[in-house]
GROMACS .gro file of C-alpha atoms in nm:
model
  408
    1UNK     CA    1   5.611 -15.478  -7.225
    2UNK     CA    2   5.624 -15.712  -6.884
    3UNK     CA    3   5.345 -15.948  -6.851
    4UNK     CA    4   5.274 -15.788  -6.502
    5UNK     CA    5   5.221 -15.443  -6.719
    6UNK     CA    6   5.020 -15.590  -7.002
    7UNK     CA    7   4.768 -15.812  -6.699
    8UNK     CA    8   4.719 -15.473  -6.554
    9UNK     CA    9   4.604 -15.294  -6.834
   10UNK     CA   10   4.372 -15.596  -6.910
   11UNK     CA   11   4.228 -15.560  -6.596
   12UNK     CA   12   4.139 -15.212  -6.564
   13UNK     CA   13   3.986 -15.230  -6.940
   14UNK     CA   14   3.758 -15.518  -6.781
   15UNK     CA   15   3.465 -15.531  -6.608
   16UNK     CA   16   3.635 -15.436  -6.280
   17UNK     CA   17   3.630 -15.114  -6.377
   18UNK     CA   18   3.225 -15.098  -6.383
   19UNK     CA   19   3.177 -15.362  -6.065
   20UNK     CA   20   3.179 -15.302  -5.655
   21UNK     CA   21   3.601 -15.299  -5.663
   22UNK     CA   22   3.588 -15.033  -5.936
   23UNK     CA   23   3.356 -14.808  -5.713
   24UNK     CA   24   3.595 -14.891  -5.428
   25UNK     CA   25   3.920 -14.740  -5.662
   26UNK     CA   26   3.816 -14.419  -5.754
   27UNK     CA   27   3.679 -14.393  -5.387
   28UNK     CA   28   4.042 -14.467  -5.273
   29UNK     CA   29   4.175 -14.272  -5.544
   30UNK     CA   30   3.996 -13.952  -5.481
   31UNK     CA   31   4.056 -13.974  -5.085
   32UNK     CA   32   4.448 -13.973  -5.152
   33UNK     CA   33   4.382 -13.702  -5.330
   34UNK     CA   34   4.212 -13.504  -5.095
   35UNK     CA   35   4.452 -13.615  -4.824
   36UNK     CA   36   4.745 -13.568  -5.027
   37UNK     CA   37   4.587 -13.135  -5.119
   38UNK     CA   38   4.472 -13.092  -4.764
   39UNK     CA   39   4.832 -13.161  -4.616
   40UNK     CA   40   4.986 -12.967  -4.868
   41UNK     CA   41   4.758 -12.691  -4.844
   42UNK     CA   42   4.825 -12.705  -4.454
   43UNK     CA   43   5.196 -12.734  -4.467
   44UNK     CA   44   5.212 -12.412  -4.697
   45UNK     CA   45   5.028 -12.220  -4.481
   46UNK     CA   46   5.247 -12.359  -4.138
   47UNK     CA   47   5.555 -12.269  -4.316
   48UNK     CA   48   5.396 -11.926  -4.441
   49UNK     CA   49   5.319 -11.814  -4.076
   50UNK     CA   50   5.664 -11.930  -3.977
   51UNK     CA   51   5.838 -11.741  -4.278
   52UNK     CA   52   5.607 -11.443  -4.148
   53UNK     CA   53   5.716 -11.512  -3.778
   54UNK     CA   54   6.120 -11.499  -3.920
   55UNK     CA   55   6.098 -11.211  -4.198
   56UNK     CA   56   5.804 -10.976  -4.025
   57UNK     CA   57   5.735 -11.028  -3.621
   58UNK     CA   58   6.108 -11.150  -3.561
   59UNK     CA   59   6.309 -10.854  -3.801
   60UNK     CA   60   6.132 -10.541  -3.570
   61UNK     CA   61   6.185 -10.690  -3.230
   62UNK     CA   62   6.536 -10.751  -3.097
   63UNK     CA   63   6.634 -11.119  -3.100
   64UNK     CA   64   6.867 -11.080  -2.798
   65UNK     CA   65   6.873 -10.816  -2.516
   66UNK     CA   66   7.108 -10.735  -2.289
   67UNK     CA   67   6.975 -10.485  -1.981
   68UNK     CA   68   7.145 -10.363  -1.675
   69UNK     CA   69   6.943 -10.501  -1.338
   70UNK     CA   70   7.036 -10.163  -1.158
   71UNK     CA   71   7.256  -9.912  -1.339
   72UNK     CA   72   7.260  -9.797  -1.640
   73UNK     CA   73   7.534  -9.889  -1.904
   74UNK     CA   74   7.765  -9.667  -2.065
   75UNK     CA   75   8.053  -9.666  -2.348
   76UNK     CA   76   7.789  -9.825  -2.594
   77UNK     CA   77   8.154  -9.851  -2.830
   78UNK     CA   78   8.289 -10.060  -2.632
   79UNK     CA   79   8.060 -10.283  -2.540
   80UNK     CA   80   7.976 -10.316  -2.966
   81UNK     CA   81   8.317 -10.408  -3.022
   82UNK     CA   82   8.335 -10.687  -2.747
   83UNK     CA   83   7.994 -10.831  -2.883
   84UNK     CA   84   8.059 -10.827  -3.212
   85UNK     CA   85   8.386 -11.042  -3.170
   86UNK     CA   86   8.145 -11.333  -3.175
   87UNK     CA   87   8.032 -11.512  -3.469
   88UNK     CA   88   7.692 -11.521  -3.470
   89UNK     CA   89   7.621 -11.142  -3.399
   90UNK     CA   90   7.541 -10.914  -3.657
   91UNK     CA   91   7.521 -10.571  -3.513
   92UNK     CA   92   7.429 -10.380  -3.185
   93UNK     CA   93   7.215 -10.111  -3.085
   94UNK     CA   94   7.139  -9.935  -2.713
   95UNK     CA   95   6.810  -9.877  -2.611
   96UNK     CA   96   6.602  -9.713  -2.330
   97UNK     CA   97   6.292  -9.858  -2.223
   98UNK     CA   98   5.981  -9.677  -2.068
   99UNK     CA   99   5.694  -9.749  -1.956
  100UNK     CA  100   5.434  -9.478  -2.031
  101UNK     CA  101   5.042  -9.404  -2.112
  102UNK     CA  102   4.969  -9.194  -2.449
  103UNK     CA  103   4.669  -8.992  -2.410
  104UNK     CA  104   4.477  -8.768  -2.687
  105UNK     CA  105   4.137  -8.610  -2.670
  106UNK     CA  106   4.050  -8.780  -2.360
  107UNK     CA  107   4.124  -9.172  -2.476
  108UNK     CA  108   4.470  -9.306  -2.266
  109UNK     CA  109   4.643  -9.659  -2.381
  110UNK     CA  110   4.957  -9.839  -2.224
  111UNK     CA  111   5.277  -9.826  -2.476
  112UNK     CA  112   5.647  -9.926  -2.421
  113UNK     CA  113   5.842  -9.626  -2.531
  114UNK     CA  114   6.151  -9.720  -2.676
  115UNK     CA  115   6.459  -9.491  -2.718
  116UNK     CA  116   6.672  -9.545  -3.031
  117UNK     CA  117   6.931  -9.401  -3.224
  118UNK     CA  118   6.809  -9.430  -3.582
  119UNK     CA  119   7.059  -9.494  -3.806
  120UNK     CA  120   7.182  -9.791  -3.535
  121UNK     CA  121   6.837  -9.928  -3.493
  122UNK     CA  122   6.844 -10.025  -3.856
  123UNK     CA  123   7.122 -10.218  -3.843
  124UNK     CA  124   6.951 -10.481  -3.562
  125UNK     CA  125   6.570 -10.389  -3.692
  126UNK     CA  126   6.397 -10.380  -3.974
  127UNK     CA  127   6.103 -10.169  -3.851
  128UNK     CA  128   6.177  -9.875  -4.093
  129UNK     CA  129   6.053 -10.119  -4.344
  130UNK     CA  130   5.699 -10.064  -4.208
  131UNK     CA  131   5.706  -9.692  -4.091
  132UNK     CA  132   5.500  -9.420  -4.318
  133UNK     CA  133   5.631  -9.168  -4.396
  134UNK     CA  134   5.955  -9.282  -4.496
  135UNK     CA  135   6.094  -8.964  -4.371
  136UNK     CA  136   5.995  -9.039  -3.995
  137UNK     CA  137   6.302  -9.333  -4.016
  138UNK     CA  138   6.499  -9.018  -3.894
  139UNK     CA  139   6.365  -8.894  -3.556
  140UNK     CA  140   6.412  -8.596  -3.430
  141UNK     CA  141   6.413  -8.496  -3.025
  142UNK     CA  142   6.000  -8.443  -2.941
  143UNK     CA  143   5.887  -8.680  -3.229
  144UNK     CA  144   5.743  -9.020  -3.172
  145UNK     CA  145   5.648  -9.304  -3.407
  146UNK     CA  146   5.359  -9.525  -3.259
  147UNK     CA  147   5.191  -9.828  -3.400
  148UNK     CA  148   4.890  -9.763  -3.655
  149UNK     CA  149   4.618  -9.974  -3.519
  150UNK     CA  150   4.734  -9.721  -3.182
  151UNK     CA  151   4.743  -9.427  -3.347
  152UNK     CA  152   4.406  -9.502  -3.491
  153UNK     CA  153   4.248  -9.567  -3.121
  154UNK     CA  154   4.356  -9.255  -2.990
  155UNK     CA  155   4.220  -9.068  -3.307
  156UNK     CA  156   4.585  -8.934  -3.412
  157UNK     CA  157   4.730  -8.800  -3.718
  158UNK     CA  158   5.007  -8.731  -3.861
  159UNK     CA  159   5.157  -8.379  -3.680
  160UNK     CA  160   4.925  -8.420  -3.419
  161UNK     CA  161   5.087  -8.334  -3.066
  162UNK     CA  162   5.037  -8.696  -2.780
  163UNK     CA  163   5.062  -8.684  -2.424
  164UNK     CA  164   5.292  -8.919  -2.272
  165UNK     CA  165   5.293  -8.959  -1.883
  166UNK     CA  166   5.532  -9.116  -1.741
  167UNK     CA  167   5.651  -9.180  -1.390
  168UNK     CA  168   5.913  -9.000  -1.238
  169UNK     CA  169   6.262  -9.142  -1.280
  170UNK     CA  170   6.358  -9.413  -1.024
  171UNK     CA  171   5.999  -9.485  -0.967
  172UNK     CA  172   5.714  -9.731  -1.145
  173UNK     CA  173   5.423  -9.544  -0.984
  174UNK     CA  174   5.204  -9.296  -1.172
  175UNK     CA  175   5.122  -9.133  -0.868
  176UNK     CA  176   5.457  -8.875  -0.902
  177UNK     CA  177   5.320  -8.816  -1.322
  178UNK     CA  178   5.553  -8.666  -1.576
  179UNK     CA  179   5.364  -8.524  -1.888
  180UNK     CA  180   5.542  -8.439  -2.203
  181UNK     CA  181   5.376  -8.382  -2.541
  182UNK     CA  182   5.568  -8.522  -2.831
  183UNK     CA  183   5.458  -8.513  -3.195
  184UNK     CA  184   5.338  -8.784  -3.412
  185UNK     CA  185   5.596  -8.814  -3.677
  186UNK     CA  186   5.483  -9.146  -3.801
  187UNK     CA  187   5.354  -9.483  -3.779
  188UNK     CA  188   5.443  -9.887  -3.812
  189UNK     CA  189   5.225 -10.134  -3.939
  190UNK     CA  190   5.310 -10.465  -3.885
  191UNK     CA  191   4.901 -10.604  -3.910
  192UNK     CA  192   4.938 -10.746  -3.577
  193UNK     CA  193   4.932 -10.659  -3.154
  194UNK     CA  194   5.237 -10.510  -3.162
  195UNK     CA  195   5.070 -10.241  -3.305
  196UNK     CA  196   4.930 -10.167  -3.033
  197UNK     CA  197   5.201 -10.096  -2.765
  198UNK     CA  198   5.480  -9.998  -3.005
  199UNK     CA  199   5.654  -9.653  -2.972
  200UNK     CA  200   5.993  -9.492  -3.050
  201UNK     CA  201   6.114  -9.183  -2.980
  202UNK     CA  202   6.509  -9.061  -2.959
  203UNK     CA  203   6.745  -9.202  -2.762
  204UNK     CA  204   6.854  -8.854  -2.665
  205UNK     CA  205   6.495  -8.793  -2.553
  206UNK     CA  206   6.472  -9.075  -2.348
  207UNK     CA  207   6.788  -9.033  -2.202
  208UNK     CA  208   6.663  -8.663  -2.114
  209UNK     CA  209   6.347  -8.811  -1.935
  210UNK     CA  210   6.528  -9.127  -1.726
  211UNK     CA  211   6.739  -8.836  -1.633
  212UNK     CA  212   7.068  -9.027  -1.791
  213UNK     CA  213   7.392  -8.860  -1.902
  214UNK     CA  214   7.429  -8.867  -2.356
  215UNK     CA  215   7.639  -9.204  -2.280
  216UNK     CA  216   7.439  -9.383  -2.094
  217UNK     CA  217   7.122  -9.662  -2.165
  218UNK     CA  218   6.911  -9.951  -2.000
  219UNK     CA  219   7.072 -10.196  -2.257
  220UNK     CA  220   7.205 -10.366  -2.598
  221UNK     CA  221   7.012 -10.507  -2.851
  222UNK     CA  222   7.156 -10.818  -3.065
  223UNK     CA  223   7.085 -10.925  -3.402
  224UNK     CA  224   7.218 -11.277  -3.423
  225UNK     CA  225   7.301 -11.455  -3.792
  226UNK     CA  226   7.077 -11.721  -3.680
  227UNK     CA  227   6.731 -11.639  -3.544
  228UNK     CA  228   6.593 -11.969  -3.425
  229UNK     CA  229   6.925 -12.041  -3.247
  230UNK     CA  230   6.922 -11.684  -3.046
  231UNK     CA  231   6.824 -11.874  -2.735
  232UNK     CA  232   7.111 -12.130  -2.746
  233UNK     CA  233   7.379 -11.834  -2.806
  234UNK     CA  234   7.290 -11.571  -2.575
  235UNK     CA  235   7.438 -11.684  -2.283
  236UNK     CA  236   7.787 -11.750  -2.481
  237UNK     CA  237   7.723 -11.412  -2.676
  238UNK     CA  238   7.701 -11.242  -2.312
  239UNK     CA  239   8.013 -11.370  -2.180
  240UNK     CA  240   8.150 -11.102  -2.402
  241UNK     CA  241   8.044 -10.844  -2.188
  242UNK     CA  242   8.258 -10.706  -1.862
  243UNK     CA  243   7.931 -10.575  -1.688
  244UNK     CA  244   7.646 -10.765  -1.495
  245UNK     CA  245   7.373 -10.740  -1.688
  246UNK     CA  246   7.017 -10.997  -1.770
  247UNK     CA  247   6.970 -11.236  -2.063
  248UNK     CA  248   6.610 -11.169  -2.268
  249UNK     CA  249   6.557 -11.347  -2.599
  250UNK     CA  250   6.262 -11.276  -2.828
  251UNK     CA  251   6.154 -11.617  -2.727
  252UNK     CA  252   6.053 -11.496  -2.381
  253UNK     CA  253   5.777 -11.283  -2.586
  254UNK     CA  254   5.718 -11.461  -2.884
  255UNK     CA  255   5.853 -11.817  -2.790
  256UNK     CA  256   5.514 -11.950  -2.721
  257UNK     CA  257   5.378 -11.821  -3.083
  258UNK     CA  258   5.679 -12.020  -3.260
  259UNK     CA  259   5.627 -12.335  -3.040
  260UNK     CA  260   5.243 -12.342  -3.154
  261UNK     CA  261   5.321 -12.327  -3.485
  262UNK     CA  262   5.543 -12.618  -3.521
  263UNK     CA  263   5.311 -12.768  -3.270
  264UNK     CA  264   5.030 -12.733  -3.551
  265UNK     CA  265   5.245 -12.860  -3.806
  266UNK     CA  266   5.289 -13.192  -3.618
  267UNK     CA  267   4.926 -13.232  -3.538
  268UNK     CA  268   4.846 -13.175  -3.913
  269UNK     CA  269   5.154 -13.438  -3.996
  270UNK     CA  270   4.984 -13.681  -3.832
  271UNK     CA  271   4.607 -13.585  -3.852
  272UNK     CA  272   4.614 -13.567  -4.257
  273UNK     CA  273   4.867 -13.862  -4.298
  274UNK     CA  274   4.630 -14.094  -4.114
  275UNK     CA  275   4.368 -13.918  -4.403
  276UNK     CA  276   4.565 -14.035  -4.665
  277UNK     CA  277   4.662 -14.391  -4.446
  278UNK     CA  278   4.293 -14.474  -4.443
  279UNK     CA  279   4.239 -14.412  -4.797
  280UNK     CA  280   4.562 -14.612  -4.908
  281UNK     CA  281   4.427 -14.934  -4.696
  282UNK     CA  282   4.146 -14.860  -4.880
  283UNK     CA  283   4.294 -15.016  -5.162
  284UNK     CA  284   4.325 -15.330  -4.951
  285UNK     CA  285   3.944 -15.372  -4.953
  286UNK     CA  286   3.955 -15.247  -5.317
  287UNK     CA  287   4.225 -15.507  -5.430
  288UNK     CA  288   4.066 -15.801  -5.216
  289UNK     CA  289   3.721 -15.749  -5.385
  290UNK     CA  290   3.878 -15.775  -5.726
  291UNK     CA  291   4.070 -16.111  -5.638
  292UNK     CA  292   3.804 -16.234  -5.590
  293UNK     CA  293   3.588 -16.108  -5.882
  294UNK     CA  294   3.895 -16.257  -6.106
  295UNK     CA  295   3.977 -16.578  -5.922
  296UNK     CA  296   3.901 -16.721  -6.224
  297UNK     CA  297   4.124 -16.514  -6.442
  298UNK     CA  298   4.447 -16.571  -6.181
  299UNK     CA  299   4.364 -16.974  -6.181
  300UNK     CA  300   4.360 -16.931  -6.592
  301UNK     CA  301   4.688 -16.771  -6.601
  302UNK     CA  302   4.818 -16.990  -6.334
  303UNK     CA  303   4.752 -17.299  -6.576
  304UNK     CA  304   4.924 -17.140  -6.878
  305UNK     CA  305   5.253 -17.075  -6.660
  306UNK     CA  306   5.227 -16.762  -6.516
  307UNK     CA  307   5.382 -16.785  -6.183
  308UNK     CA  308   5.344 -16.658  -5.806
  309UNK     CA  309   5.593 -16.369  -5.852
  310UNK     CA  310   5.405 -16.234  -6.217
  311UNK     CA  311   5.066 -16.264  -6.022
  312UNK     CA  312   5.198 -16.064  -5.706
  313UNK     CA  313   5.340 -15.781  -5.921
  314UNK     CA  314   5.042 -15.738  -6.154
  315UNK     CA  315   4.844 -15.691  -5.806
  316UNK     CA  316   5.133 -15.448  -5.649
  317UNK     CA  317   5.139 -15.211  -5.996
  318UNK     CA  318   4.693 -15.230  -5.969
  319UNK     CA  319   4.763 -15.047  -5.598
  320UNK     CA  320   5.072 -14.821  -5.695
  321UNK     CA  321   4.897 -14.716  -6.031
  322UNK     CA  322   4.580 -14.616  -5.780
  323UNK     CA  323   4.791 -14.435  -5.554
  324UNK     CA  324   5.009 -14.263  -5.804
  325UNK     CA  325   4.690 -14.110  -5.986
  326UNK     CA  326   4.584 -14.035  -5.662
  327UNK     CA  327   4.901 -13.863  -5.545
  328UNK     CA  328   4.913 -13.676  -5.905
  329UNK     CA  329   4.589 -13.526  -5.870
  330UNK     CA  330   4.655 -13.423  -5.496
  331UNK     CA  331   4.957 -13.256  -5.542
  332UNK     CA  332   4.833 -13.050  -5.850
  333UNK     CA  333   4.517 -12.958  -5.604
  334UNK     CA  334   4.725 -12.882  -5.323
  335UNK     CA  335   5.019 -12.714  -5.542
  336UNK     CA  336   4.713 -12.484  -5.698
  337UNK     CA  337   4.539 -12.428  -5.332
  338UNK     CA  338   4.913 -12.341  -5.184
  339UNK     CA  339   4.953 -12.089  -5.414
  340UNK     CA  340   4.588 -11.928  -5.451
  341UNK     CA  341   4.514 -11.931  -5.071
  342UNK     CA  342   4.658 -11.581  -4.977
  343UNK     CA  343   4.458 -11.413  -5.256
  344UNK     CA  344   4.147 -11.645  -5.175
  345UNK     CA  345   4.141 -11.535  -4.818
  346UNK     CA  346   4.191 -11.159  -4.872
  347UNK     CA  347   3.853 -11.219  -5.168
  348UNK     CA  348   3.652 -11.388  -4.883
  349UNK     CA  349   3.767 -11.123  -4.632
  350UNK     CA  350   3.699 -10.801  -4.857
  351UNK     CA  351   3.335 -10.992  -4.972
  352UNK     CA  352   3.292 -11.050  -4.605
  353UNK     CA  353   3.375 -10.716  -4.419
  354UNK     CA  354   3.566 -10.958  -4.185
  355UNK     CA  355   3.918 -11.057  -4.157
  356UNK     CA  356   3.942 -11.298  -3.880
  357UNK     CA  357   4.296 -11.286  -3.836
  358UNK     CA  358   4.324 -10.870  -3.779
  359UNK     CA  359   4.428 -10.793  -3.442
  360UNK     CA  360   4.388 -11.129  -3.318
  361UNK     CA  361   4.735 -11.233  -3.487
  362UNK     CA  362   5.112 -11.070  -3.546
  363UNK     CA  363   4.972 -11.073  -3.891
  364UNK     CA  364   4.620 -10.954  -4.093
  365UNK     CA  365   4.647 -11.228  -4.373
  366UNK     CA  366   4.686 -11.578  -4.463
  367UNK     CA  367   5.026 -11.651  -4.583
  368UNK     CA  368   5.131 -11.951  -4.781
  369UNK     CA  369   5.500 -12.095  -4.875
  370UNK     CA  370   5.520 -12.420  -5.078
  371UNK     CA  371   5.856 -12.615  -4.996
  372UNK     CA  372   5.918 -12.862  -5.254
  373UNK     CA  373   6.109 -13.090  -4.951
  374UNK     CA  374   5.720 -13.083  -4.849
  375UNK     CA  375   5.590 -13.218  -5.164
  376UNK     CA  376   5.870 -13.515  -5.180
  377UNK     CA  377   5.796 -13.650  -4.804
  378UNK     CA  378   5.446 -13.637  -4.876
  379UNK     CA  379   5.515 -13.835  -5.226
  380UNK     CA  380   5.722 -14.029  -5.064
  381UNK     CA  381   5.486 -14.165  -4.743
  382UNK     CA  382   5.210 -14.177  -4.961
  383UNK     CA  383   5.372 -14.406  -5.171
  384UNK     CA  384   5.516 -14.640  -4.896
  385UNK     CA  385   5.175 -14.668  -4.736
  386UNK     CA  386   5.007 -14.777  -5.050
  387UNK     CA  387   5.309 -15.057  -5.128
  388UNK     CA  388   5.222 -15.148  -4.760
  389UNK     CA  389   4.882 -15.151  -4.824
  390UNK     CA  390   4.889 -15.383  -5.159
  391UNK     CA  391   5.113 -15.647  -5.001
  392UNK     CA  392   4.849 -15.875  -4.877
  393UNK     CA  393   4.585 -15.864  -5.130
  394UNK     CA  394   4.886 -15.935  -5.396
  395UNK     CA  395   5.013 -16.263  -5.162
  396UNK     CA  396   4.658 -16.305  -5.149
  397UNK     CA  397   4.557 -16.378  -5.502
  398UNK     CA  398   4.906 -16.567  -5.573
  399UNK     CA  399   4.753 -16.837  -5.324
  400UNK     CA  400   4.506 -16.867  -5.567
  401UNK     CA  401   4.454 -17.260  -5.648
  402UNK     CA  402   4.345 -17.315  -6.031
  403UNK     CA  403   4.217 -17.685  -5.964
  404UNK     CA  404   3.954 -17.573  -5.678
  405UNK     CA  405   3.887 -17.239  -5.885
  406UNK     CA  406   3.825 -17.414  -6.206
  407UNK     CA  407   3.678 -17.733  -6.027
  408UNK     CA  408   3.421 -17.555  -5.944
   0.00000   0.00000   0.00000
């Protein structure tokens, strides 16, 4: 065992321990920890509601569009085999887009119809994921799926006919109405707005009400390999095309959702790291008291040989061992609060009668995802600071001079 080691261990057994500087440790030892859970806690959830944004939000809607400005496109085959000569897409889909308000037993609400073919929406969407019944995946001419929370607003079940009215073709006006009824075949629930304005019906069906020949639609729909880089692709992805036609990535409508949440992860970065800063310099005030309360001690083992360099590390290991039990307990909080949140939240919500999140959000729950890169660069910091932080307290009681200690 190194002398540094062996000092250490004398120290802590000794009546530091019980004084002011021993107060001062586990004060500095317990704020770590707190810092150290809270931005692990924090992180999880940031990287749960981005994990959400990627696997729920950003799988239904269509990560890159491609719409005619005037005229309708046509020969959907060949414009799927020119796209999908580029790398990064993964399949294609047309689509018609309308405009419409759903009315039953006298309550109206705004929705964007959207006409698909089924079995090719699946291959760019993963809405059938969250469409009851299952057997509503498969549309048929006059059905309709519409969000839940919708569906719930307007007092609709399942088999229960909706008005749609819709503007005549080549207009936006509702002054010139068309009313169809369609059927409610089934719903989505994705927990968040979307549910509100979501609808699909046929592309046959909206090609029948846009007045548009079987071949024709307003547009393609891309699913790219990488999500997050959709916005730096399109453009190249579009060159494939031979038609004029306008560029719309989902971060036009969700952009400013994924921008606040790694907006929130920085502020958190820097809020709870200056947490855990001010209890690692804590350790300053922690290791100053104590070289003090042991000037004696230091001049002592100055006189029997012990030199500058065995003084300065038996300081430095006082700090790291601090900082290491308070980085041990932090992460076990924060790796127990990470993942125990989700279920905590939906206990406080179903105790409450209130779940803040529903409606408000893209999703009706907390969601948590521990990285383990998370847990290393918070390790990691945590243990620079605290190095930095024992430095000068360590030069501090090196400079400690045995004949005016022990003079005295």
């Amino acid at each position: 065992m190194s002398l540094s080691v062996y000092l250490v261990k004398g120290f802590r057994r000794g009546k530091g321990e019980k004084s002011v500087s021993g107060f001062f440790s586990k004060s500095s030892t317990i704020g770590i920890s707190l810092g150290v859970a809270v931005l692990i806690l924090a992180l999880s959830v940031i990287n749960g509601f981005e994990f959400a944004l990627k696997d729920r939000l950003l799988s239904v809607i269509p990560h890159i569009e491609y719409y005619a400005p005037s005229k309708p496109l046509n020969n959907f085959t060949h414009h799927q085999q020119r796209l999908l000569t580029h790398p990064e897409v993964k399949a294609v889909a047309p689509y018609i887009k309308l405009n419409a308000m759903v009315s039953h037993k006298g309550k109206m609400h705004g929705v964007v119809l959207k006409g698909i073919n089924p079995s090719l929406e699946q291959t760019v969407s993963k809405s059938a994921d969250y469409i009851t019944p299952k057997s509503s995946i498969n549309l048929a001419d006059g059905e309709v799926v519409l969000g839940k929370a919708l569906a719930e607003k307007l007092a609709l079940s399942l088999g229960d006919t909706v008005t749609v009215l819709l503007p005549e073709p080549g207009t936006q006006s509702l002054a010139s109405i068309n009313r169809i009824n369609l059927t409610l075949a089934g719903t989505i629930n994705l927990g968040g707005q979307l549910d509100m304005n979501f609808g699909q019906i046929t592309l046959g069906k909206a090609q029948q009400l846009k007045r548009f020949s079987n071949a024709e639609f307003d547009g393609l729909q891309v699913k790219v390999a990488d999500v997050f880089a959709a916005r730096q692709s399109a453009l190249s992805i579009g060159q494939s095309l031979d038609e004029l036609v306008y560029i719309e990535t989902w971060y036009r409508s969700q952009g400013n959702l994924y921008q606040d949440i790694q907006m929130v992860r920085l502020i958190v970065y820097i809020t709870v790291f200056l947490i855990v800063a001010v209890a690692s310099f804590n350790i300053v005030s922690t290791l100053v008291m104590e070289v003090k309360e042991k000037q004696s001690s230091i001049a002592i083992l100055k006189t029997m040989g012990a030199n500058d360099n065995t003084i300065i590390k038996c300081f430095l290991l006082q700090g790291i061992y601090q900082a290491a039990q308070g980085l041990f307990f932090g992460l076990l909080f924060g790796i127990l609060l990470s993942l125990s949140i989700s279920d905590i939240y939906e206990m406080i919500s179903r105790l409450s009668g209130n779940n803040v999140l529903s409606g408000v959000y893209f999703i009706d729950y907390l969601p948590s995802q521990l990285k383990w890169v998370d847990l290393l660069i918070t390790s990691a910091i945590t243990f620079l600071m605290a190095i930095i932080a024992c430095i000068f307290p360590a030069i501090k009681a090196s400079k400690t001079d045995p004949a005016k200690v022990l003079g005295h």
